[in-house]
CSV table of C-alpha atoms and ligand atoms in Angstrom, one decimal:
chain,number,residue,atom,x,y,z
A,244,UNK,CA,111.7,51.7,40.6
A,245,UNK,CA,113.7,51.3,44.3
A,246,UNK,CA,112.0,54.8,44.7
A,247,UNK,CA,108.4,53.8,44.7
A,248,UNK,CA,108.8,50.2,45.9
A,249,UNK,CA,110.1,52.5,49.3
A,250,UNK,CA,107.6,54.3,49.2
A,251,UNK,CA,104.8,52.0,49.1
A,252,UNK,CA,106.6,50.0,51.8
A,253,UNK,CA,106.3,53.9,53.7
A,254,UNK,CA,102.5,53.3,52.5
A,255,UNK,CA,101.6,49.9,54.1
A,256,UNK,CA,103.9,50.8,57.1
A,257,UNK,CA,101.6,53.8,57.6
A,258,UNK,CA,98.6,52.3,58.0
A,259,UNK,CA,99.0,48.5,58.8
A,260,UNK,CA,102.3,48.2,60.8
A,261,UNK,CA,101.3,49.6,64.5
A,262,UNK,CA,103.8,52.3,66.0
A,263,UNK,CA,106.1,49.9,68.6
A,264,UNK,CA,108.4,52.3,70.8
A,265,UNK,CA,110.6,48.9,71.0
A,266,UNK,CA,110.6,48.6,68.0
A,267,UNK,CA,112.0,52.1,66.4
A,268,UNK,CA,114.2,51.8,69.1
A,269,UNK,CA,116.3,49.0,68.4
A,270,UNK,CA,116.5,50.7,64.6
A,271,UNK,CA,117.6,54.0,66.3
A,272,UNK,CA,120.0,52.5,68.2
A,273,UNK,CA,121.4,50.1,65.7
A,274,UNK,CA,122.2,53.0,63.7
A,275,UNK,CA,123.6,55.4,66.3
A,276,UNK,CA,125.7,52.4,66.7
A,277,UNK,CA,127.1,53.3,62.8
A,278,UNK,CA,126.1,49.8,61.7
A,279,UNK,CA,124.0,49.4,58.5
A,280,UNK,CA,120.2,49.1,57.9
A,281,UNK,CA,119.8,47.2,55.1
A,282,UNK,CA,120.4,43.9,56.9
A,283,UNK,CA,117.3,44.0,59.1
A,284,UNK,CA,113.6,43.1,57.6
A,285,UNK,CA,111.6,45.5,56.9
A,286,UNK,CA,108.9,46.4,59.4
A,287,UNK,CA,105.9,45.3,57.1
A,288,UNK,CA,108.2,41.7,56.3
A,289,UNK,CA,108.6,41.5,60.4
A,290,UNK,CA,105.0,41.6,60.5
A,291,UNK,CA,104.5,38.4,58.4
A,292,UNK,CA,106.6,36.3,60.5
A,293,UNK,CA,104.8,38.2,63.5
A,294,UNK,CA,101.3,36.5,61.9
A,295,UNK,CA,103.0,33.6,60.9
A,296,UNK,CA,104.0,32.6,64.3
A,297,UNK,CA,100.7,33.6,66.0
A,298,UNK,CA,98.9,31.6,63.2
A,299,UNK,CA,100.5,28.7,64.4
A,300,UNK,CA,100.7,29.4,68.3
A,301,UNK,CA,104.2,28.8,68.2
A,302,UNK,CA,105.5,28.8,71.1
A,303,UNK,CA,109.6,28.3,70.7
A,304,UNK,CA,111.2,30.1,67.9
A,305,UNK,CA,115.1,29.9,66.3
A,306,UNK,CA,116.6,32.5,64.5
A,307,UNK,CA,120.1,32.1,62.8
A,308,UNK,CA,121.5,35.4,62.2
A,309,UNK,CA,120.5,38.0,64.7
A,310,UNK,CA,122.5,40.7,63.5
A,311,UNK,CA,121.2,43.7,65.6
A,312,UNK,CA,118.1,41.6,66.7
A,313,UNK,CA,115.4,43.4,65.0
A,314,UNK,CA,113.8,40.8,63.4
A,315,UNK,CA,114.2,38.7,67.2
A,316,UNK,CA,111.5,41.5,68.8
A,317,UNK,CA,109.7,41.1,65.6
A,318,UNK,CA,109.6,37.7,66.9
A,319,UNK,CA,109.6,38.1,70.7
A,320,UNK,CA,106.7,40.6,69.7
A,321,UNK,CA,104.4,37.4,68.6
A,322,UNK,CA,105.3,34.8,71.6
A,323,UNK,CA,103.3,34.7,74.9
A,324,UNK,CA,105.0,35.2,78.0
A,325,UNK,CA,106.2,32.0,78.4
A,326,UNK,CA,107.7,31.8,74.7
A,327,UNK,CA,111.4,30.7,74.0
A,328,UNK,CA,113.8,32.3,71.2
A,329,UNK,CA,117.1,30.6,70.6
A,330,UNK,CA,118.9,33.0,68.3
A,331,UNK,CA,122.4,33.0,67.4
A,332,UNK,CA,124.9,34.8,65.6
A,333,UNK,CA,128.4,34.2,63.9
A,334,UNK,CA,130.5,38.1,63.7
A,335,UNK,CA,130.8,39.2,67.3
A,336,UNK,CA,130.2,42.7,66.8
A,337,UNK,CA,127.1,42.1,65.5
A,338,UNK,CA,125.9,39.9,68.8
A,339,UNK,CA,127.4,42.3,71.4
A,340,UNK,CA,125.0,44.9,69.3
A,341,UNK,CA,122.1,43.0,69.5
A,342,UNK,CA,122.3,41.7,72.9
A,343,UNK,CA,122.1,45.6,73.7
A,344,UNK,CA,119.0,45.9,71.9
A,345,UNK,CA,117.9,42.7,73.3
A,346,UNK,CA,118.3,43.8,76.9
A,347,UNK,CA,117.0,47.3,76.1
A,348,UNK,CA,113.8,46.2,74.4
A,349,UNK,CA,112.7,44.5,78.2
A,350,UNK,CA,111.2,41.3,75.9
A,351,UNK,CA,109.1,39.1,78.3
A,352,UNK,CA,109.8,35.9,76.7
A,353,UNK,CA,113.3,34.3,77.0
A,354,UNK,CA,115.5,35.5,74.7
A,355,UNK,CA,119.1,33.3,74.5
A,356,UNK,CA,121.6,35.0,72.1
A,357,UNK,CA,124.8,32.8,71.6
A,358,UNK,CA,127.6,33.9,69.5
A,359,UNK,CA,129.4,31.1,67.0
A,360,UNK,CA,128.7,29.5,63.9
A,361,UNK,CA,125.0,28.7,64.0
A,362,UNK,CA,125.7,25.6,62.5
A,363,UNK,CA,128.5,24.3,65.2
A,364,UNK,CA,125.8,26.1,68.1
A,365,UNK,CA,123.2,23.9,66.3
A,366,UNK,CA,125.4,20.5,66.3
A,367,UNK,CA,126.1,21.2,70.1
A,368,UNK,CA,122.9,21.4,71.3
A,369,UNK,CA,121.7,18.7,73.9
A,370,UNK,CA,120.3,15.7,71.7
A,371,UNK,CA,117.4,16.3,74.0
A,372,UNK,CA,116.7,19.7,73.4
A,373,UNK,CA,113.0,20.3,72.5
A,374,UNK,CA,112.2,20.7,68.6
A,375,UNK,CA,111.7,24.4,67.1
A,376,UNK,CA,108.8,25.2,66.2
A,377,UNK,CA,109.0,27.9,63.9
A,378,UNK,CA,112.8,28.9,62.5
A,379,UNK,CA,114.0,31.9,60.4
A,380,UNK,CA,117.3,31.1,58.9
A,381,UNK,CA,118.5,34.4,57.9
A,382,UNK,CA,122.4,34.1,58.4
A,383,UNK,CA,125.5,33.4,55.9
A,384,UNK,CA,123.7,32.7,52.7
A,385,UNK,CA,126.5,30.1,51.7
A,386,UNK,CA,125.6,27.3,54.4
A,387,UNK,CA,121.6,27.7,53.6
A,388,UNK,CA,122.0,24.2,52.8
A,389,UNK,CA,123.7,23.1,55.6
A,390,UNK,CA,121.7,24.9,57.8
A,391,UNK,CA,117.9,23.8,56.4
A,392,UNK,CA,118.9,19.8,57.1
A,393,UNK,CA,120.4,21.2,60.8
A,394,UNK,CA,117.1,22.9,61.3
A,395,UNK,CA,115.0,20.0,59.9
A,396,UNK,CA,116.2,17.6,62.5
A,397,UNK,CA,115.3,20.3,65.1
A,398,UNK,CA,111.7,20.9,64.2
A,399,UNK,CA,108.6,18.3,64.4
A,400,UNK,CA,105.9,18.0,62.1
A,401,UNK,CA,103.8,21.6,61.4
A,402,UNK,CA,107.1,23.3,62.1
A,403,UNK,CA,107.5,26.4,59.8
A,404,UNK,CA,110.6,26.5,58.3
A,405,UNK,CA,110.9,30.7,56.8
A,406,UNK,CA,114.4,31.5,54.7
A,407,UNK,CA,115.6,34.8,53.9
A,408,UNK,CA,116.9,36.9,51.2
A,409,UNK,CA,116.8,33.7,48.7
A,410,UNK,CA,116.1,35.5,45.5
A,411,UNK,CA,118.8,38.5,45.5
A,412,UNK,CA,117.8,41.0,42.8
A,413,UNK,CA,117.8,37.9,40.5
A,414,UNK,CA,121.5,37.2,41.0
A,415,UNK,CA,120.0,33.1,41.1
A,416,UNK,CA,120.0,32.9,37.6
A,417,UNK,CA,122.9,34.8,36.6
A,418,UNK,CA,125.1,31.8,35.4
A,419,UNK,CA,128.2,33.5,35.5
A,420,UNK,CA,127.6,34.7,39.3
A,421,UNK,CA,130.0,31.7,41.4
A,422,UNK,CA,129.8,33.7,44.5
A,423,UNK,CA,129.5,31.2,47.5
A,424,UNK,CA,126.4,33.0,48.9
A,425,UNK,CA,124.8,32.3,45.3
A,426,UNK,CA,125.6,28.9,44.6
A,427,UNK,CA,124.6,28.2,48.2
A,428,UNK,CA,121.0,29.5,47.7
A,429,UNK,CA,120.8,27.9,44.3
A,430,UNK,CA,122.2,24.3,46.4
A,431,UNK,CA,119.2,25.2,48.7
A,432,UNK,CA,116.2,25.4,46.3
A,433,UNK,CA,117.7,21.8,44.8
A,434,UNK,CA,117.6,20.5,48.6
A,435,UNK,CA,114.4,21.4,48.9
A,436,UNK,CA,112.6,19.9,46.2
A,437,UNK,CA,111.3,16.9,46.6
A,438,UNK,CA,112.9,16.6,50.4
A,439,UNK,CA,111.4,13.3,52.5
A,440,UNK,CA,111.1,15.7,55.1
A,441,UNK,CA,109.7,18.6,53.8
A,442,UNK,CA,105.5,18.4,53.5
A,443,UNK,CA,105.3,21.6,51.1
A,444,UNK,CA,107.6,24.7,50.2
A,445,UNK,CA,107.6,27.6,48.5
A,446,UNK,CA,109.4,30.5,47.3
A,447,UNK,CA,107.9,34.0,46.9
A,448,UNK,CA,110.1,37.3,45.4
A,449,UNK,CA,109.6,40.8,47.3
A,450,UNK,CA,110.4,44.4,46.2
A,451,UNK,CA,109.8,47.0,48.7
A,452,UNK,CA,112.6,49.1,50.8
A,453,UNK,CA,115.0,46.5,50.8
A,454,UNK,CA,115.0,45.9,47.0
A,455,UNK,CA,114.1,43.2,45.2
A,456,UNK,CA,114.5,40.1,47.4
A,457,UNK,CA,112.3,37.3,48.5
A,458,UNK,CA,112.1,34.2,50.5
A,459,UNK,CA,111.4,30.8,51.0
A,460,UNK,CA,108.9,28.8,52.9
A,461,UNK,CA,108.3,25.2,54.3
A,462,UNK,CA,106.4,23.1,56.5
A,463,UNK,CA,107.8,20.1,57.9
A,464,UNK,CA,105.7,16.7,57.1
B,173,LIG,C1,122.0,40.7,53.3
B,173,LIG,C2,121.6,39.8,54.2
B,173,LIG,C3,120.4,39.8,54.7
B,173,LIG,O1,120.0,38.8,55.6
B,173,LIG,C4,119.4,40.7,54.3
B,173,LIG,O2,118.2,40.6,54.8
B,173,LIG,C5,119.7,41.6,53.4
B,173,LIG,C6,121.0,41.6,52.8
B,173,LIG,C7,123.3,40.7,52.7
B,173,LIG,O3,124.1,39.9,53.1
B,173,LIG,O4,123.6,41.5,51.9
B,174,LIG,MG1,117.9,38.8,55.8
């Protein structure tokens, strides 16, 4: 199946994703760099939170987990000039790379990389910074839960709350899988039910070059 679900991915990427120079460019250079490509969204998934954020005219944006920051011109791609990214990111290798492709792809909104724990960055911010207001948590799968009430107490009502890689070839309902990353994606879909701040959620699952995968969405009440 992985054969055709790439290949229809190829399909819709032919004729709905627009070429972006930028865009292949960060992919080219992430992997001349020797670093993996199965990390980053796939161009058609960058897409949606490309509409998602125009839908909304969302104007500041956090990502946790840039790796090699292709998913933050993805984003950057959707802002108006005077947009704002936040994005941060935990292994340092993976920052120093997409800081490079950050200050390559020439992005005219303001795009702030730190490197740390995204949930200590997120703790340390000023109690004044301005909410969020859309977020793509797409970091350590193990602190999902930690970081969804982190990210819920930095966004206002509308904000669009959009969680990665939450299905994982169906590894959810394998009861024998205690990995961390598991059981902290399982923690996150109990959070999420019924939470006082959440107005409505969903989950959707995805196959396509990545595998089979999906995600997770909310709106804050
Ligand atoms: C993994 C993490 C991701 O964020 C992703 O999009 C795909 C895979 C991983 O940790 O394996
Ligand atoms: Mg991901």
């Amino acid at each position: 199946m992985q054969q055709m679900w790439t290949e229809l991915d190829q399909y819709i990427e032919s004729h709905l994703i627009p070429e972006d120079p930028i865009l292949t460019q960060t992919l080219e250079n992430t992997a001349a760099h020797g670093f993996p490509d199965h990390l980053a969204v796939a161009a058609n998934q960058g897409m949606l939170l490309q509409m998602l954020i125009q839908m909304n005219n969302c104007k500041r944006v956090l990502e946790l987990g840039t790796f090699a920051a292709y998913s933050t011109v993805w984003l950057a791609r959707a802002l108006p000039e005077d947009g704002y990214i936040l994005t941060m990111e935990g292994r340092d290798t993976h920052a120093a790379m997409g800081q490079e492709n950050i200050d390559r792809a020439n992005l005219k909104p303001t795009v702030e990389l730190k490197c740390g724990r995204a949930a200590d960055i997120l703790r340390a911010l000023p109690e004044d910074t301005e909410a969020f207001d859309f977020i793509f948590i797409d970091a350590d799968k193990q602190s999902y839960p930690e970081y969804l009430e982190l990210c819920l107490a930095r966004s206002h009502s509308g904000t669009v709350i959009f969680l990665d890689n939450v299905i994982r070839a169906g590894a959810l309902l394998d009861e024998n899988n205690k990995k961390p990353s598991i059981e902290g994606l399982r923690d996150m879909f109990s959070l999420m039910q019924n939470h006082p701040k959440i107005l409505s959620c969903t989950a959707l699952q995805t196959v396509g070059s990545k595998g089979h995968d999906g995600f997770a969405l909310a709106i804050v009440k």
